[in-house]
CSV table of C-alpha atoms and ligand atoms in Angstrom, one decimal:
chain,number,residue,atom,x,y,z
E,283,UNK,CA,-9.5,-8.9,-2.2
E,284,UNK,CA,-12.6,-10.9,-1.2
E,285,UNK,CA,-12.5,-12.4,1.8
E,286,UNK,CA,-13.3,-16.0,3.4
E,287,UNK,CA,-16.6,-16.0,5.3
E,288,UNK,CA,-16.9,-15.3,8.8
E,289,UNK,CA,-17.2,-19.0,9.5
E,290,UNK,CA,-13.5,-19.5,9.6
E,291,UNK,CA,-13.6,-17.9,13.3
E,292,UNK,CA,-13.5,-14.4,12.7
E,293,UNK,CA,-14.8,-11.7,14.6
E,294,UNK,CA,-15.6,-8.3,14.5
E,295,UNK,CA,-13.5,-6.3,17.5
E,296,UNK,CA,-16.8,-4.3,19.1
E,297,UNK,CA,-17.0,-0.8,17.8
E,298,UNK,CA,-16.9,0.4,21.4
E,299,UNK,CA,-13.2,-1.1,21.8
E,300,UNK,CA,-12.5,1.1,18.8
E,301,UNK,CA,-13.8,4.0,19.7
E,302,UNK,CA,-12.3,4.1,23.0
E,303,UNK,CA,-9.0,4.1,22.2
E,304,UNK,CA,-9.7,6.8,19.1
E,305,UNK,CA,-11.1,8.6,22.4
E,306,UNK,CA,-8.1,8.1,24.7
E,307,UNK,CA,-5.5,8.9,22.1
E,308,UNK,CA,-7.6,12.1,21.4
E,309,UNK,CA,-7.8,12.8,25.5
E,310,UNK,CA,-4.0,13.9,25.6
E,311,UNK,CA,-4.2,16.7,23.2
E,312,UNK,CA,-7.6,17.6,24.4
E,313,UNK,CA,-6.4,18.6,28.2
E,314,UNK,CA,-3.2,20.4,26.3
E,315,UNK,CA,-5.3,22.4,24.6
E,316,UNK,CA,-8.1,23.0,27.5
E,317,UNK,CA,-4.8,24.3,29.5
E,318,UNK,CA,-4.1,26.6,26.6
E,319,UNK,CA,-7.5,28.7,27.2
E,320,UNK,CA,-8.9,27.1,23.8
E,321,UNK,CA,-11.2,24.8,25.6
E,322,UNK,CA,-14.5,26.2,23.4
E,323,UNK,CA,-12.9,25.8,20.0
E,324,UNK,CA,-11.7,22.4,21.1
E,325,UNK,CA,-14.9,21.6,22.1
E,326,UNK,CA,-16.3,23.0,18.5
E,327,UNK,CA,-14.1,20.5,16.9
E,328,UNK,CA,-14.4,17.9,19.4
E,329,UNK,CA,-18.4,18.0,18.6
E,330,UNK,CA,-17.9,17.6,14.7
E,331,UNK,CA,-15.2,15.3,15.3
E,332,UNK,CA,-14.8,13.1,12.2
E,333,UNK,CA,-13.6,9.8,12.3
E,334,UNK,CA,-12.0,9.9,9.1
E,335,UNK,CA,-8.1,9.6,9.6
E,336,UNK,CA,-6.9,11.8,7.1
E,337,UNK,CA,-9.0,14.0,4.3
E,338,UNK,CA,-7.6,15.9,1.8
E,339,UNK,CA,-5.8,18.9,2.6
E,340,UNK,CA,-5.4,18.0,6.2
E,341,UNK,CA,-2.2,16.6,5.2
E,342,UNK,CA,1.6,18.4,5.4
E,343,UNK,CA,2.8,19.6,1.8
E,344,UNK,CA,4.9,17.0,0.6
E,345,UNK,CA,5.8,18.0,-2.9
E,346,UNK,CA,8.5,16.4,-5.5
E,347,UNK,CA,10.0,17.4,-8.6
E,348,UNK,CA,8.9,15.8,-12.0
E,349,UNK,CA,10.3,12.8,-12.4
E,350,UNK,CA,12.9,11.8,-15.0
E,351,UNK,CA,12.5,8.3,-15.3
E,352,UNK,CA,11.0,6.9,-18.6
E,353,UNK,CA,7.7,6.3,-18.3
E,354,UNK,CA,7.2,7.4,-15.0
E,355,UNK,CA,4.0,9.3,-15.4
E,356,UNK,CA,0.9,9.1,-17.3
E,357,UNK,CA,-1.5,12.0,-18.9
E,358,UNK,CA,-4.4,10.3,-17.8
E,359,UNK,CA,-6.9,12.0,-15.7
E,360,UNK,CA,-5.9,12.2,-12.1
E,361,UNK,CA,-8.4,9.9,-9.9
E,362,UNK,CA,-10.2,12.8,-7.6
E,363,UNK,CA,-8.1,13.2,-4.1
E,364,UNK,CA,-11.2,12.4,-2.0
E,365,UNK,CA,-11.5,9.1,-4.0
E,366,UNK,CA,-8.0,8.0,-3.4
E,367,UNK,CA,-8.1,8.7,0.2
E,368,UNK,CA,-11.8,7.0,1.0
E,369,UNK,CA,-11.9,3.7,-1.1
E,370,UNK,CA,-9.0,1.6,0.4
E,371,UNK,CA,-7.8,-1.6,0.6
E,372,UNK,CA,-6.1,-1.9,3.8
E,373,UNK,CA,-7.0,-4.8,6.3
E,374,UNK,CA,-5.3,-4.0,9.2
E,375,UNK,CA,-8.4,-1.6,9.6
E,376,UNK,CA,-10.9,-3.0,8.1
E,377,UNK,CA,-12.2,-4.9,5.4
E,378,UNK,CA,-14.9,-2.7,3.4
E,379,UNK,CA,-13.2,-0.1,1.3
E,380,UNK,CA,-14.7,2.9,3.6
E,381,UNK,CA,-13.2,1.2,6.6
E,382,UNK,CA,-9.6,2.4,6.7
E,383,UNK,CA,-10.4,6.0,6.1
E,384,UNK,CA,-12.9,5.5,9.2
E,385,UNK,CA,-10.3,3.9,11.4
E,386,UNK,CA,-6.9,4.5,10.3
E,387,UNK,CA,-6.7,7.0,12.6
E,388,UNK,CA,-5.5,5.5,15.4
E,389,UNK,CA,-2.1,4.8,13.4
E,390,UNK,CA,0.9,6.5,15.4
E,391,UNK,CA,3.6,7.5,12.5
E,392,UNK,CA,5.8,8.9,14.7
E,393,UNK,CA,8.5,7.8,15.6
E,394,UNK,CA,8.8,5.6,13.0
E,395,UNK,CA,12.0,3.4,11.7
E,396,UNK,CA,12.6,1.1,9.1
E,397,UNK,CA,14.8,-2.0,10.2
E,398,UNK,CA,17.0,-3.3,7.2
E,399,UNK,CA,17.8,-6.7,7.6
E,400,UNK,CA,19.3,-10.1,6.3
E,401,UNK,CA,21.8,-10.6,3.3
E,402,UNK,CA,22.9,-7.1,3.2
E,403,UNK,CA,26.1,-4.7,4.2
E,404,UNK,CA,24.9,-2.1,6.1
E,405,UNK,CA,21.6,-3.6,8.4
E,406,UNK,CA,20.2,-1.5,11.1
E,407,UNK,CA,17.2,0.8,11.8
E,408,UNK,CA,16.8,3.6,10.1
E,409,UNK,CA,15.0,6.6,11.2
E,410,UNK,CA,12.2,7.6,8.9
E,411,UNK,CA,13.8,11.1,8.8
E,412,UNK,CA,16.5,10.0,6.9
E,413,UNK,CA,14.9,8.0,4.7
E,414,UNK,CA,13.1,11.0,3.9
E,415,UNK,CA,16.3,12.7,3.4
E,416,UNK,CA,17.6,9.4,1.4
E,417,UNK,CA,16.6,11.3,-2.5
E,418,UNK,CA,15.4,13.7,-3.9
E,419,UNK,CA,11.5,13.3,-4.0
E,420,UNK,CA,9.7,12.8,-7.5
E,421,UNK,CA,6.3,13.0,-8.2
E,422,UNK,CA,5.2,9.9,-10.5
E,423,UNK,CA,0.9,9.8,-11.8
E,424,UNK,CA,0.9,5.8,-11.8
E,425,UNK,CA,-2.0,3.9,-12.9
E,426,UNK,CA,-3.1,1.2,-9.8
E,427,UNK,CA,-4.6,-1.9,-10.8
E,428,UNK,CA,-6.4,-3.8,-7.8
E,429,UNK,CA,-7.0,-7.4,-8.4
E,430,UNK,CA,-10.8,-7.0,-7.8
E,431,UNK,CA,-10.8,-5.1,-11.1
E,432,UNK,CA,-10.9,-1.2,-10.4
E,433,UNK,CA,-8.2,0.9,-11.2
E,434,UNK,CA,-6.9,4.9,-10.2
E,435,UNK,CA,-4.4,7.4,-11.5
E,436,UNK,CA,-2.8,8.7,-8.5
E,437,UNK,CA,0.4,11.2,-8.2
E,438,UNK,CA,2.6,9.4,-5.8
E,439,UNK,CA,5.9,11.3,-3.7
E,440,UNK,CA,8.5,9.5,-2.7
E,441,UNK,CA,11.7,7.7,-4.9
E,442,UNK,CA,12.8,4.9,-6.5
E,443,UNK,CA,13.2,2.2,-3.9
E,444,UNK,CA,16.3,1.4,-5.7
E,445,UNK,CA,18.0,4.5,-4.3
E,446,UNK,CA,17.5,3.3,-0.9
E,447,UNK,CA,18.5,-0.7,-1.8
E,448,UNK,CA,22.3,1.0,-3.5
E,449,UNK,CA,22.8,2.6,0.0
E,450,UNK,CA,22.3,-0.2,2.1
E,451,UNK,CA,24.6,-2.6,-0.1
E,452,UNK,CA,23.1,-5.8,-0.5
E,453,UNK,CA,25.5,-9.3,-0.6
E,454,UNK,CA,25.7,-11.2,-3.8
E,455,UNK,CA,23.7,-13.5,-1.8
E,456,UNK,CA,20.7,-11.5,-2.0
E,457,UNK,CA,18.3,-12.2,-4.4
E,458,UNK,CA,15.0,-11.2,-3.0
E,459,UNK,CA,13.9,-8.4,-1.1
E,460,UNK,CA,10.8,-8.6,1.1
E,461,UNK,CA,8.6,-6.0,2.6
E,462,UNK,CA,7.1,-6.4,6.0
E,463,UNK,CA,4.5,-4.1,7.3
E,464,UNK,CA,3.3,-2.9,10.5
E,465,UNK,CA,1.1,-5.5,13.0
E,466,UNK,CA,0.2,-3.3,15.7
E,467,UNK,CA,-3.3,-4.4,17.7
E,468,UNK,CA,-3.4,-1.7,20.0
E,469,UNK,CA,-3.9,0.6,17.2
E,470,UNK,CA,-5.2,-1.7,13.9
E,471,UNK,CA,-8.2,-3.0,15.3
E,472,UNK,CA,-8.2,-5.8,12.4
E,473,UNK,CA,-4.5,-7.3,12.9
E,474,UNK,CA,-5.9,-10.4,14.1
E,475,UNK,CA,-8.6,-11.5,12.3
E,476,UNK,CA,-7.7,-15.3,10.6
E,477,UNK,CA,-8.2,-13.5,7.1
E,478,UNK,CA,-4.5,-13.2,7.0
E,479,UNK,CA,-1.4,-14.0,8.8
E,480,UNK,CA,-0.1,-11.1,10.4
E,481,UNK,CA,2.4,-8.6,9.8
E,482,UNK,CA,1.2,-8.5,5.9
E,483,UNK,CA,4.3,-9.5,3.9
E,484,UNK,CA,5.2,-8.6,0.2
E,485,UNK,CA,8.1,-9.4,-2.0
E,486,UNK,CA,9.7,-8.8,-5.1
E,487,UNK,CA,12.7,-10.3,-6.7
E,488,UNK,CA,15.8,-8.2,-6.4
E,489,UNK,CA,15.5,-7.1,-10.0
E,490,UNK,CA,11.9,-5.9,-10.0
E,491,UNK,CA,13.0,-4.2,-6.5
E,492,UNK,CA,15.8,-2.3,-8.2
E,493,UNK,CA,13.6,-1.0,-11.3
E,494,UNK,CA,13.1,2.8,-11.4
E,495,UNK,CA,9.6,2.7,-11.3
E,496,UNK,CA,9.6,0.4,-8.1
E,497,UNK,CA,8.7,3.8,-5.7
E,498,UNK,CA,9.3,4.0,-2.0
E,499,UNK,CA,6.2,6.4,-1.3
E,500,UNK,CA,5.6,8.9,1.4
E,501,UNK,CA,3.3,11.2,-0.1
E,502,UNK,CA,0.7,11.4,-2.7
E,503,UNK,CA,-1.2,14.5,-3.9
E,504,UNK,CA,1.7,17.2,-2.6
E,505,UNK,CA,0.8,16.0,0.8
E,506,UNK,CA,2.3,13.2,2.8
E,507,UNK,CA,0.4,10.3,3.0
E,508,UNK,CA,-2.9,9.9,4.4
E,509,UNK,CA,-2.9,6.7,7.0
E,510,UNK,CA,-5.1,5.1,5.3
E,511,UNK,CA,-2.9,4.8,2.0
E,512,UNK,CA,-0.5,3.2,3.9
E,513,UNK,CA,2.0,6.2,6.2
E,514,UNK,CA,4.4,7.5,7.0
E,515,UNK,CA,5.5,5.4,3.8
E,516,UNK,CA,4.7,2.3,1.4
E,517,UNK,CA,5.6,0.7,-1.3
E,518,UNK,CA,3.8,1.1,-4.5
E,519,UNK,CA,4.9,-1.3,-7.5
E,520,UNK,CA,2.6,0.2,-10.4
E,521,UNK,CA,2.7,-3.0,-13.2
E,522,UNK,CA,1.5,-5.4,-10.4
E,523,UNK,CA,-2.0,-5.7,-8.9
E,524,UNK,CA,-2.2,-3.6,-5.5
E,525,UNK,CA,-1.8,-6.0,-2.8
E,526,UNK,CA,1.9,-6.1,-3.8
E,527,UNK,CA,2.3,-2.4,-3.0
E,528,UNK,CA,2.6,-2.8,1.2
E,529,UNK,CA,1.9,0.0,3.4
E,530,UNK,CA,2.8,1.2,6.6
E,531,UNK,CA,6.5,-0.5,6.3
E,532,UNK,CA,8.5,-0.9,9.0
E,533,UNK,CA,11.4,-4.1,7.5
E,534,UNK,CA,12.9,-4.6,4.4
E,535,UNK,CA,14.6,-8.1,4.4
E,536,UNK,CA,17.2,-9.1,2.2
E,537,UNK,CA,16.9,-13.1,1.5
E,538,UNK,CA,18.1,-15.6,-0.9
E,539,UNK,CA,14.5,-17.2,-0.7
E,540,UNK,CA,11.2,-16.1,-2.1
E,541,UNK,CA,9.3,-14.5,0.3
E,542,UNK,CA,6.3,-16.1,1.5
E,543,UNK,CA,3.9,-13.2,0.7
E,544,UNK,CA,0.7,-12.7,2.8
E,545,UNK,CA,-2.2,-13.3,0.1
E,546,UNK,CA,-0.4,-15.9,-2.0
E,547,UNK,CA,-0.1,-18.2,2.1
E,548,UNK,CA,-3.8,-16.9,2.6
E,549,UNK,CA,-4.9,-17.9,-1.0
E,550,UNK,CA,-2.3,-19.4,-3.1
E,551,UNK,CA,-4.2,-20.8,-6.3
E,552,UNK,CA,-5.8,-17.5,-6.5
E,553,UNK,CA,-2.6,-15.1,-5.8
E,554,UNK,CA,0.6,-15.6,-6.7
E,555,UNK,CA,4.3,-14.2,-6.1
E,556,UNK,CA,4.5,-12.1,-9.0
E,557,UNK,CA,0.7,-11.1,-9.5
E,558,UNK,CA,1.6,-9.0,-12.6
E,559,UNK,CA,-1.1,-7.1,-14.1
E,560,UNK,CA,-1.5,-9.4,-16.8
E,561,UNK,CA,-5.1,-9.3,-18.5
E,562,UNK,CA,-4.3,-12.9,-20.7
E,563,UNK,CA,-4.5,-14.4,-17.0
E,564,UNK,CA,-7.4,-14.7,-15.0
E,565,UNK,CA,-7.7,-14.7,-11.9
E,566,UNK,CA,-9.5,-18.8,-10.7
E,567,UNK,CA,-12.9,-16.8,-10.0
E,568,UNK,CA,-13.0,-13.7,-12.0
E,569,UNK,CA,-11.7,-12.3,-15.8
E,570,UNK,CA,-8.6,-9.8,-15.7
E,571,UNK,CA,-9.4,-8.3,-18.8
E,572,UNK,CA,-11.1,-5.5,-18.0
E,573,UNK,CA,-11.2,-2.9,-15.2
E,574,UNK,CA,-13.3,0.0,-14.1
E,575,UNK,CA,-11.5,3.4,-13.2
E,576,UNK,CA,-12.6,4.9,-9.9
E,577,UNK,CA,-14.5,7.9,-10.3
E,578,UNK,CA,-15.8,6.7,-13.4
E,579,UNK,CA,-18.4,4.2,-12.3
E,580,UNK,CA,-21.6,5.6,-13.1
E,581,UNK,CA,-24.1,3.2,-14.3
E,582,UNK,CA,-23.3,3.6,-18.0
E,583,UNK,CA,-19.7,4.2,-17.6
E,584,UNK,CA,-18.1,1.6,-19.9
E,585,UNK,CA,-15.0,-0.8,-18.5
E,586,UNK,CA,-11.5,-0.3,-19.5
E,587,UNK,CA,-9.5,-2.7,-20.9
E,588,UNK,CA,-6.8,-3.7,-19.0
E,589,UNK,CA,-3.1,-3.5,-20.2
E,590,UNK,CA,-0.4,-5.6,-20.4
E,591,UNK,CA,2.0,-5.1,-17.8
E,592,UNK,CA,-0.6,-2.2,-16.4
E,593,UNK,CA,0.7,-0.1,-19.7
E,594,UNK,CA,4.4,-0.4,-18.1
E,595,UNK,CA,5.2,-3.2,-20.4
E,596,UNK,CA,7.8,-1.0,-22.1
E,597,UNK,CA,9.5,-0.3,-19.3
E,598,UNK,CA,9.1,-3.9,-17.0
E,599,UNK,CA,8.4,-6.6,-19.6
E,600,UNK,CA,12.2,-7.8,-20.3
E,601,UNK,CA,12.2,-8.3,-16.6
E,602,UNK,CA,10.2,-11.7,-17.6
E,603,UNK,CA,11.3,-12.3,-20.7
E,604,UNK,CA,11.1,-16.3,-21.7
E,605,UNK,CA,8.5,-16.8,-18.3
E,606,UNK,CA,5.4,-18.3,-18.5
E,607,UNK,CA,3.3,-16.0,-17.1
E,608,UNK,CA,0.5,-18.8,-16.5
E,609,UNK,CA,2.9,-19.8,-14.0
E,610,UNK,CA,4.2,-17.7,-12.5
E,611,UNK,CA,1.0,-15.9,-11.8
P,729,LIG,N1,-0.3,-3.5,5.0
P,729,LIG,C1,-1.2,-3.6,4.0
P,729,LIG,N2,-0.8,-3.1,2.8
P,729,LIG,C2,-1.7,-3.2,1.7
P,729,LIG,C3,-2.9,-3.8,1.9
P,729,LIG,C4,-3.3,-4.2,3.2
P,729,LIG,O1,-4.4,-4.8,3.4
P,729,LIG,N3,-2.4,-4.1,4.2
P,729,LIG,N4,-3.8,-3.9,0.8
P,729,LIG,C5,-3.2,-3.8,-0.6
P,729,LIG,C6,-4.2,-3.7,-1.6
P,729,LIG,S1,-5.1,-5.1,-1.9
P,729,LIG,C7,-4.3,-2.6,-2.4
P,729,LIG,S2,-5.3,-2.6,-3.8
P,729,LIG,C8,-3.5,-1.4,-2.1
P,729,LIG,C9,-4.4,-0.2,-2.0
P,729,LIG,O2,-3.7,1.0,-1.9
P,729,LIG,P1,-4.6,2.4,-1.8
P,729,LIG,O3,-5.6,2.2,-0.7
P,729,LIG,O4,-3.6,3.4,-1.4
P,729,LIG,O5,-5.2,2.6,-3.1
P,729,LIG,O6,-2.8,-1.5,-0.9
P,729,LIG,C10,-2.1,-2.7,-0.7
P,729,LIG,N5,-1.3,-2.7,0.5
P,730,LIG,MO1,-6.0,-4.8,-4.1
């Protein structure tokens, strides 16, 4: 996303309110460990602390079995682990791409719960537990398509959303679903800032919510997620530009009205509801056309040109059959 300018009454929080509260969430485990006689390898790591929130292989194994839904998984080169987990887009932390892997750390995952809510049979909050338990975990390599115009191949963990949506029993009412995520300032030192309105909000219709390839995501690599991509679990929508694919949830409404989705209130003649990867339909200020892959941006590295649909039209495109994709952007 590119942002307003800092004219429109933003400000930075100081970087020593940030590190003070990475320093007293740190302070608890330090003395526990001190206690424990460790106190010179705690210092060791205490020394070389990095401030990244979550590298790869620092994660728990979080592992799923090949998917079986059609389409669900492309041959495509993965996108490298340390790419993945170190060029974000995640506001709440940050607005540069290196910025959530930097400060995500101060995310507390647990306890977590989800709250289901609105036009549906069985609301109430559900522990994040058992919606771990909820399926049986696949592992899906989607391709991601930001709206800026660089793309990944990334093997996701979770399962369909769907799964999750049948359990809860929705009323006929319901024709919408929408996705709130977490707005916590104590730890997400950029909930806030006038870029947005805050807790970030996504949507889909109730048919694009109940497609198989809609995936409710808690890991990615075998590992769970890293905070920065969004834990303890996220949605990730793969034939729609990024921003729809939420992280951090913590509702999932049930509503007879569209959802009024956080970029498309922020921005709405550049973002729209249904933000389809669509490369016929640029965006106000920029082509959609083309895109470069992550890890493949050296300074000769040609584009790629974007698909249809992000290459899911087989699979999605029906689901807007007779629409005019112009408008409904
Ligand atoms: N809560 C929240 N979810 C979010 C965002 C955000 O800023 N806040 N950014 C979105 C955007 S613009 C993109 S491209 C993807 C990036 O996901 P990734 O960092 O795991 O690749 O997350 C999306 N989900
Ligand atoms: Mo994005």
């Amino acid at each position: 996303m590119l942002i307003k300018t800092r004219d429109d009454g933003y400000t930075h929080p100081q970087p020593s309110e940030i590190t003070s509260q990475a320093v007293y969430q740190d302070r608890r485990q330090l003395m526990r460990l001190m206690a424990g006689g460790a106190a010179g390898a705690v210092l060791a790591s205490w020394a070389t602390r990095d401030a990244r929130a979550q590298m790869p292989g620092q994660g728990a194994k979080l592992v799923g079995r090949k998917s079986t839904v059609s389409g669900a998984s492309t041959m495509e080169k993965l996108t490298e682990f340390k790419d993945a987990s170190s060029y974000n887009n995640f506001y709440e932390f940050g607005m540069d791409k290196s910025d959530p892997a930097r400060n995500a750390h101060t995310l507390k995952t647990a306890p977590w719960t989800v709250a289901i809510e609105g036009l549906v049979k069985k609301p109430g909050n559900y522990a994040l537990e058992d919606l771990l338990k909820l399926s049986a975990m696949e592992e899906r390599i989607y391709r991601m398509r930001c709206v800026e115009g660089w793309s990944m191949v990334i093997p996701w963990v979770g399962y369909s959303v769907a799964e999750l949506i049948k359990k809860v029993e929705p009323q006929p009412g319901a024709k919408y679903v929408e996705f709130v995520t977490l707005a916590d300032s104590k730890t997400m030192p950029y909930v806030g800032s006038r870029v947005l309105n805050w807790p970030y909000v996504e949507g889909l219709r109730m048919d694009e919510a109940m497609h198989p390839l809609t995936l409710l995501t808690f890991g990615m690599y075998g590992e769970v997620l890293p905070k920065q991509n969004g834990a303890p679990l996220r949605l990730v929508v793969p034939w729609k530009y990024g921003f729809k694919s939420g992280k951090s949830l913590v509702k999932i409404r049930f509503t007879d009205k569209q959802p009024a989705t956080a970029w498309s209130v922020a921005a709405p003649q550049e973002y729209g509801f249904y933000s389809n990867v669509n490369p016929l339909v640029d965006h106000p200020r920029w082509s959609q056309a083309a895109e470069r892959r992550i890890g493949e941006d050296g300074l000769f590295a040609k584009k790629r040109k974007t698909l249809m649909f992000n290459g899911y039209e087989p699979q999605v495109g029906q689901l807007y059959a007779g629409m005019d994709l112009k408008k409904y952007y």
